[in-house]
Structures are given as C-alpha cells and as structure tokens.
CSV table of C-alpha atoms in Angstrom, one decimal:
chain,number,residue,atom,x,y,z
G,1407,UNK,CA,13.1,-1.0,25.5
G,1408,UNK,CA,16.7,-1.8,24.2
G,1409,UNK,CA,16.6,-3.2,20.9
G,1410,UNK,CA,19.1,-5.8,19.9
G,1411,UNK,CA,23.0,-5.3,20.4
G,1412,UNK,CA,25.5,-6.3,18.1
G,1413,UNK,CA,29.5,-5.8,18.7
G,1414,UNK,CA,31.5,-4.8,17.5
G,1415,UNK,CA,30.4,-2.9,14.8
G,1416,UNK,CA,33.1,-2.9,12.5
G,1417,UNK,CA,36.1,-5.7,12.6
G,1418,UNK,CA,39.2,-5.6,10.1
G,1419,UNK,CA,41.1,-9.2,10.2
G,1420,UNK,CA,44.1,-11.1,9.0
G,1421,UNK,CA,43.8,-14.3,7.6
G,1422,UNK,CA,44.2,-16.9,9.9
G,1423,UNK,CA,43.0,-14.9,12.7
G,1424,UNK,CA,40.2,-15.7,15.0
G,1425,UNK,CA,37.2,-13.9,15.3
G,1426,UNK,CA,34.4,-13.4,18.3
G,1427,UNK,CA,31.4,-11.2,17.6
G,1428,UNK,CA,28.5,-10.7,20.3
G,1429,UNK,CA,25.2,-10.0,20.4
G,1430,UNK,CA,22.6,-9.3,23.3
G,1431,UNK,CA,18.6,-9.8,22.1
G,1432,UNK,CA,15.9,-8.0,23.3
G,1433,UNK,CA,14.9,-8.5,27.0
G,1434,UNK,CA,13.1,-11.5,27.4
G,1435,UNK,CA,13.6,-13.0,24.2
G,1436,UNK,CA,15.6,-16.2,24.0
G,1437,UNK,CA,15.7,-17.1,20.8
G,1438,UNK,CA,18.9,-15.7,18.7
G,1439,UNK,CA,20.1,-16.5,15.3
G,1440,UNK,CA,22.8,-15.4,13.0
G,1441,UNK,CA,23.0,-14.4,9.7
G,1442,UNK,CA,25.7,-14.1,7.3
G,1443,UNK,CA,25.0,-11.0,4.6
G,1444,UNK,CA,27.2,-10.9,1.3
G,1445,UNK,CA,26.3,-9.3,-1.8
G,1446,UNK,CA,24.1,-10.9,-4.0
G,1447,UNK,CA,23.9,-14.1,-1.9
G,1448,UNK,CA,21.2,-12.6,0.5
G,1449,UNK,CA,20.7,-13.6,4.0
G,1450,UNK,CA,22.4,-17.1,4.8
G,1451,UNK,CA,21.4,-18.5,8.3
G,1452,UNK,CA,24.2,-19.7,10.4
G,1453,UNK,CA,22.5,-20.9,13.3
G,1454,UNK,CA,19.7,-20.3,15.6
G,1455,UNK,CA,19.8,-20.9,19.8
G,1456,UNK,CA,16.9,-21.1,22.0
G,1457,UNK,CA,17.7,-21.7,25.8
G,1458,UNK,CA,21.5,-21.9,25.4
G,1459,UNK,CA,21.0,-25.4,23.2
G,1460,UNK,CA,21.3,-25.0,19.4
G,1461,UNK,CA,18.5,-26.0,17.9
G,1462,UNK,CA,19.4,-25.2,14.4
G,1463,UNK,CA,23.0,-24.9,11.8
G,1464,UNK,CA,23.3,-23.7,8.5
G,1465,UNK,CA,25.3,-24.7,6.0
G,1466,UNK,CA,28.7,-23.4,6.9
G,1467,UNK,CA,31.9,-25.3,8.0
G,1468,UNK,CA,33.4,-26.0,11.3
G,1469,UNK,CA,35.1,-22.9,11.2
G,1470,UNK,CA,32.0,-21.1,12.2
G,1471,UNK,CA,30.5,-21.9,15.8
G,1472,UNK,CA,28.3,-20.0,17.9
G,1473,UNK,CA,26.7,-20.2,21.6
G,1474,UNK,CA,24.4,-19.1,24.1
G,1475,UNK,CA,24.6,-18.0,27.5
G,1476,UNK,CA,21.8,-18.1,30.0
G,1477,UNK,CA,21.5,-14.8,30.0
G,1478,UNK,CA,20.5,-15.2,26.5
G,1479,UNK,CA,23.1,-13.2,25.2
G,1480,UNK,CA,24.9,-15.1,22.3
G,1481,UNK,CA,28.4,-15.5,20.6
G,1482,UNK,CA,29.6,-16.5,17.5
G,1483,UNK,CA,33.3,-17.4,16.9
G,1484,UNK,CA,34.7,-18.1,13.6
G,1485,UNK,CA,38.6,-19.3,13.2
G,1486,UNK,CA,41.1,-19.6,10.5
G,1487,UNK,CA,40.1,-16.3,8.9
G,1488,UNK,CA,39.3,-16.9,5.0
G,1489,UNK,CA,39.1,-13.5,2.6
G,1490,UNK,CA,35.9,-14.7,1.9
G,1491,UNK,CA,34.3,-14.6,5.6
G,1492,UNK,CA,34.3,-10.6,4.8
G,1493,UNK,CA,30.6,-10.1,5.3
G,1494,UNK,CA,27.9,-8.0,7.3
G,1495,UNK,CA,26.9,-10.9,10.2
G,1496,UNK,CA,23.2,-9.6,11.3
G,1497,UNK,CA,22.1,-11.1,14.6
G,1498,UNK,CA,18.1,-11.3,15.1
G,1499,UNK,CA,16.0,-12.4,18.4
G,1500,UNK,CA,12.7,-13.5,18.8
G,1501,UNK,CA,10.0,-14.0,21.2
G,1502,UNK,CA,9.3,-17.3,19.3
G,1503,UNK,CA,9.8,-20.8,21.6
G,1504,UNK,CA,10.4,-24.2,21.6
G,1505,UNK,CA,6.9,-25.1,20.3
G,1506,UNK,CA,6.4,-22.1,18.4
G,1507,UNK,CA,9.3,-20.7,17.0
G,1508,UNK,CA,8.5,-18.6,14.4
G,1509,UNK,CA,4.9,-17.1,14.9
G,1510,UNK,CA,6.9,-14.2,16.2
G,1511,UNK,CA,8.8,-11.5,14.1
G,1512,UNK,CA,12.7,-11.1,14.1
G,1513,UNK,CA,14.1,-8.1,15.5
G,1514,UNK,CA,17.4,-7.6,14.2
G,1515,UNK,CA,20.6,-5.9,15.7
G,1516,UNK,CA,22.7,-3.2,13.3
G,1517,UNK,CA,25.3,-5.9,12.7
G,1518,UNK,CA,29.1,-6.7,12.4
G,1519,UNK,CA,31.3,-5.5,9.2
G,1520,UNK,CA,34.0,-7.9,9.4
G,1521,UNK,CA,36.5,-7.2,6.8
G,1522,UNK,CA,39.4,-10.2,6.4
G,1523,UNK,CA,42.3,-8.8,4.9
F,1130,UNK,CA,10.1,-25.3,-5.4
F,1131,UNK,CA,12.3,-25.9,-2.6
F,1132,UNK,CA,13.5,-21.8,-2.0
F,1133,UNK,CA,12.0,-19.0,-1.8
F,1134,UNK,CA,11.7,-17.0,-4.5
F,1135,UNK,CA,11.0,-13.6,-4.8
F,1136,UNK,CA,10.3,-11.5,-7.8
F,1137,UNK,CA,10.9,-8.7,-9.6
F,1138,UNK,CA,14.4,-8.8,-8.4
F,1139,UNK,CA,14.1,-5.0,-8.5
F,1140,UNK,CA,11.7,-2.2,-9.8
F,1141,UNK,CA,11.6,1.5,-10.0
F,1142,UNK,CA,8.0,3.2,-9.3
F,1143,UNK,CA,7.2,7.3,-9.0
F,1144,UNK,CA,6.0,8.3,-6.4
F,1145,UNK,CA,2.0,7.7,-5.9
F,1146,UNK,CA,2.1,4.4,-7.7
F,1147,UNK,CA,0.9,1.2,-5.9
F,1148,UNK,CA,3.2,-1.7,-6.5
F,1149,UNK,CA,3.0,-5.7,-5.4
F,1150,UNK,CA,5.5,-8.2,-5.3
F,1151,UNK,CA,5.5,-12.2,-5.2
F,1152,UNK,CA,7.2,-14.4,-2.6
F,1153,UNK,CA,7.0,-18.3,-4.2
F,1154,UNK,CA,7.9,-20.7,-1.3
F,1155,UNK,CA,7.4,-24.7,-0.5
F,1156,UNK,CA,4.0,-25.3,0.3
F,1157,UNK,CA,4.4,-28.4,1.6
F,1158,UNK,CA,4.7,-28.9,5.7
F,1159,UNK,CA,4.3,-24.8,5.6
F,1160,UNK,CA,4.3,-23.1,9.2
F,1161,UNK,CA,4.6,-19.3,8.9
F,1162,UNK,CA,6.0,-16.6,6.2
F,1163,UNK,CA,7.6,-13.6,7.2
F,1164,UNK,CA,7.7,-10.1,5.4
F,1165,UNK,CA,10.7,-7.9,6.4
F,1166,UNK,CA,11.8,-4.0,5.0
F,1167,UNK,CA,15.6,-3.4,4.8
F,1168,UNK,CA,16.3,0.0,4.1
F,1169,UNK,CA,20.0,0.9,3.3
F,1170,UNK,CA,22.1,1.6,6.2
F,1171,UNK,CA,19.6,0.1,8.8
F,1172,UNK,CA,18.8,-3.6,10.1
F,1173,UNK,CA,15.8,-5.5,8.5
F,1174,UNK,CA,12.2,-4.9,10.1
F,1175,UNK,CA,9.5,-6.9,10.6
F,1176,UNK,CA,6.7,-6.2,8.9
F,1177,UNK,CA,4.0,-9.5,8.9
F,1178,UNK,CA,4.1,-12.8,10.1
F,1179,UNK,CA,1.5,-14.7,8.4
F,1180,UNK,CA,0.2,-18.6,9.1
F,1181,UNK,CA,-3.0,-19.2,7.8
F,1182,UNK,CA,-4.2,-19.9,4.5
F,1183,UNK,CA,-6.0,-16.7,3.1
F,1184,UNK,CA,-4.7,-14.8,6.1
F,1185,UNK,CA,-4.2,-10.7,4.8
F,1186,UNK,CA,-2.7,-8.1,6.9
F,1187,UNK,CA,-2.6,-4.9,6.6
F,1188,UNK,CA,0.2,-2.0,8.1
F,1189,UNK,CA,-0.9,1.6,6.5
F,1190,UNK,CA,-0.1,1.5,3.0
F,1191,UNK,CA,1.2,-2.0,3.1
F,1192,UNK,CA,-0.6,-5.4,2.7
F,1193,UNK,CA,0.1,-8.6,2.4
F,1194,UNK,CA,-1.7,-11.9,1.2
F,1195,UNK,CA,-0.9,-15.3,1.8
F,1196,UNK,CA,-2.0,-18.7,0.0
F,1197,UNK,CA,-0.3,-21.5,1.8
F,1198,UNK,CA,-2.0,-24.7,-0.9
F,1199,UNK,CA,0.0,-23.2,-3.4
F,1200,UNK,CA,2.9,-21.3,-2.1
F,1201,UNK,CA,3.0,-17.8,-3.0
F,1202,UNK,CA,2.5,-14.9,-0.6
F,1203,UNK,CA,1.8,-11.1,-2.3
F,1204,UNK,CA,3.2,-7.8,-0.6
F,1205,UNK,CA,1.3,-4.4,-1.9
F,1206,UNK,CA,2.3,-1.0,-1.6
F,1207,UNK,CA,-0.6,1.5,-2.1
F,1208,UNK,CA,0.4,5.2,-3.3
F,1209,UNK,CA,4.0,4.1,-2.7
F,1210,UNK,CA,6.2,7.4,-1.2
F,1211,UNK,CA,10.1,8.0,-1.3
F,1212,UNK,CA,10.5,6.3,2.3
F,1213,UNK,CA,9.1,3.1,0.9
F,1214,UNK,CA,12.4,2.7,-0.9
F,1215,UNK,CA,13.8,-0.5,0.4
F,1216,UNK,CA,14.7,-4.1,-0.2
F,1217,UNK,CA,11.6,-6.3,1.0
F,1218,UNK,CA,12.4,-9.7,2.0
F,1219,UNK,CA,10.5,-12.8,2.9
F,1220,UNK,CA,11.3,-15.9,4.0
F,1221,UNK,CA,9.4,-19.4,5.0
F,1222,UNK,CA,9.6,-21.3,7.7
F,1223,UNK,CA,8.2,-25.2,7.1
F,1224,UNK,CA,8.0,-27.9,9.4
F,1225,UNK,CA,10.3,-30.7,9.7
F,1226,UNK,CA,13.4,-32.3,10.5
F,1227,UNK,CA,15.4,-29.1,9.5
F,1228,UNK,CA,13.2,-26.2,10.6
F,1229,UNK,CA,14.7,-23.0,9.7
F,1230,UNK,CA,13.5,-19.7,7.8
F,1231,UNK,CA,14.6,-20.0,4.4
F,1232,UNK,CA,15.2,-16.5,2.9
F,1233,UNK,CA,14.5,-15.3,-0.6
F,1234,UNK,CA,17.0,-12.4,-2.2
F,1235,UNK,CA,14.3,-9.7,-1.8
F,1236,UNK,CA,12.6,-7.4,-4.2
F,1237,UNK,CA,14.9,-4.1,-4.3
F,1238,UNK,CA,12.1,-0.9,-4.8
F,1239,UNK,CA,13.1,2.3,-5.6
F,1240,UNK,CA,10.1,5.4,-5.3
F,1241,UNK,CA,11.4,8.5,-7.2
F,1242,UNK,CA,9.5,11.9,-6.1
C-alpha cells in the first residue's frame, strides 16, 4: 500500500517567486493537511481538506493557499517568496471524516525542503 | 492551558531504562489526543490515538495514559533501546468552532547503548 507522496522533495527559491508543492494521501483517505516544520517552532498547521472543501486554516497569511482535487490529491501554493517561508512542509492524510475527523491516526509523507534564497 | 505542552523538552536515558513523559492539553470540549514518533531523517508516525477518559494503550514497550477531566496524557517507555531515540510528539484535537490538532514541541529522547 503506497504511503503518502510528497513532491518535490527538495525546492531552492528566490524571493518573490511562487511556489507549488504536491502531495498524494494514501488510497482511500480524503482527509489531507499541511504542516509547516521550522526549528524550534514545531509543527504549525496550515490547513486541513476533506472532500476537496477546506474545512480548516491556520494562522498564516494570504500568501499561503492550498486545495484539493477529487481525486484527493492536494496542492499547496504559496507566492511572493519570503526568506523566512524556508521550512520542511510535511503533508499527513487520514482516514478520519466529516463527523469524525480525528479518531484516526495521521500518516505523513517525507516532505518538501523548500529553501528561499 | 490553551496549548499543548509537553515536557521534558529533552532527556538522555542508557539503554534499559524506562522513561515517561507528560503531554498537558485543554481539557475542556476534548475529542481525541494523538501520540506520534519522529525519528531524524523520517516522517512522524503514529503511535496512539486516545478518546476516552482513563483509556491506556499499549504498543510493545510503549504505553500511553490518558486523563481527559484534567488534561494530561502520559507516554512510557519500558527498557528503552537505542531505536527508541526520537522526538515524541502529541497533539489535541478539541471540539469547536476551530477544530484543529494543536501540537506540542515534543519531548526529544536520546537512548545511549
């Protein structure tokens, strides 16, 4: 069974650029969120989709959007590159629904090193 | 509290020691608290979900307690071994209009043989 995808796995940036990262969850599973990983500042949630509608946003600006496709596979897109976007983004699905979202593990892909220089 | 909190922030056992660590979260409008490993170099993996008050689960040499009344959820490691090395993280997810997993920092544990 294919475990989550993430790509790609490494990204190196210029400010200002645009970015697009993917990420393809386990079969069957159609809830994805994404993380944001930095040192010291642990795992900061970015958003969370379920059935191509986002049912959740963290606490990042505009700059950062995501969505999902019915397929389940999911995109996140940020623009205006900022040095400090350079972070590990960890995608994670989950068998969890509508209802009951969370009574399910994450599994999590390998991530995206995006490095803004 | 409002975040989870996780303590020791790190700690350094030999190898054959059991260990635990603490996971503080909001007890009110709780729904489920999650227990994940994150070894270096790899993604994070799911060790427990846990919903119900007094609920203890149990993977090999790892355990885990939860009390929802007053927030806290313990993670033990029992004759801890060099492949236990890893950052354990959990994180809450409560009900309401903002329903999210709220992650602590993690405990970092080094085993040295």
């Amino acid at each position: 069974k294919a475990g989550v995808t993430q790509t790609p796995r490494y990204l190196i940036k210029t400010r200002g650029q645009q970015v697009t990262l993917s990420c393809s969850p386990i079969s069957g599973h159609r809830s994805v969120s994404w993380y944001q990983q930095t040192p010291g500042q642990g795992l900061q949630f970015l958003f969370e989709y379920f059935s191509e509608t986002q049912r959740n946003k963290g606490n990042f600006p505009g700059r950062f959007s995501g969505r999902q496709f019915s397929n389940s596979r999911s995109e996140m897109n940020v623009s205006t590159l900022e040095l400090g976007d350079s972070a590990l983004y960890l995608c994670a699905s989950s068998l969890g629904t509508a209802d009951d979202p969370t009574n399910y593990g994450y599994t999590f892909g390998s991530g995206t090193r995006l490095t803004v220089v | 509290i409002l975040n989870v909190e996780q303590s020791p922030q790190s700690l350094h056992v030999q190898e054959g020691d059991s260990t635990n660590f603490t996971c503080s979260f909001p007890s009110s409008n709780f729904y489920a608290l999650h227990w994940y490993r994150w070894e270096t170099a790899k993604s994070p993996e799911a060790l427990f979900v846990m919903t119900l008050n007094g609920d203890e689960k149990k993977k090999g040499r790892i355990s885990a307690t939860l009390n929802t009344k007053e927030g806290y959820s313990y993670l033990y490691i029992k004759g801890s071994q060099p492949e236990d090395s890893a950052t354990y993280l959990c994180a809450s997810y409560n009900a309401g209009n903002n329903r999210k997993l709220i992650w602590g920092l993690g405990t970092s544990l080094a085993v040295n043989p």
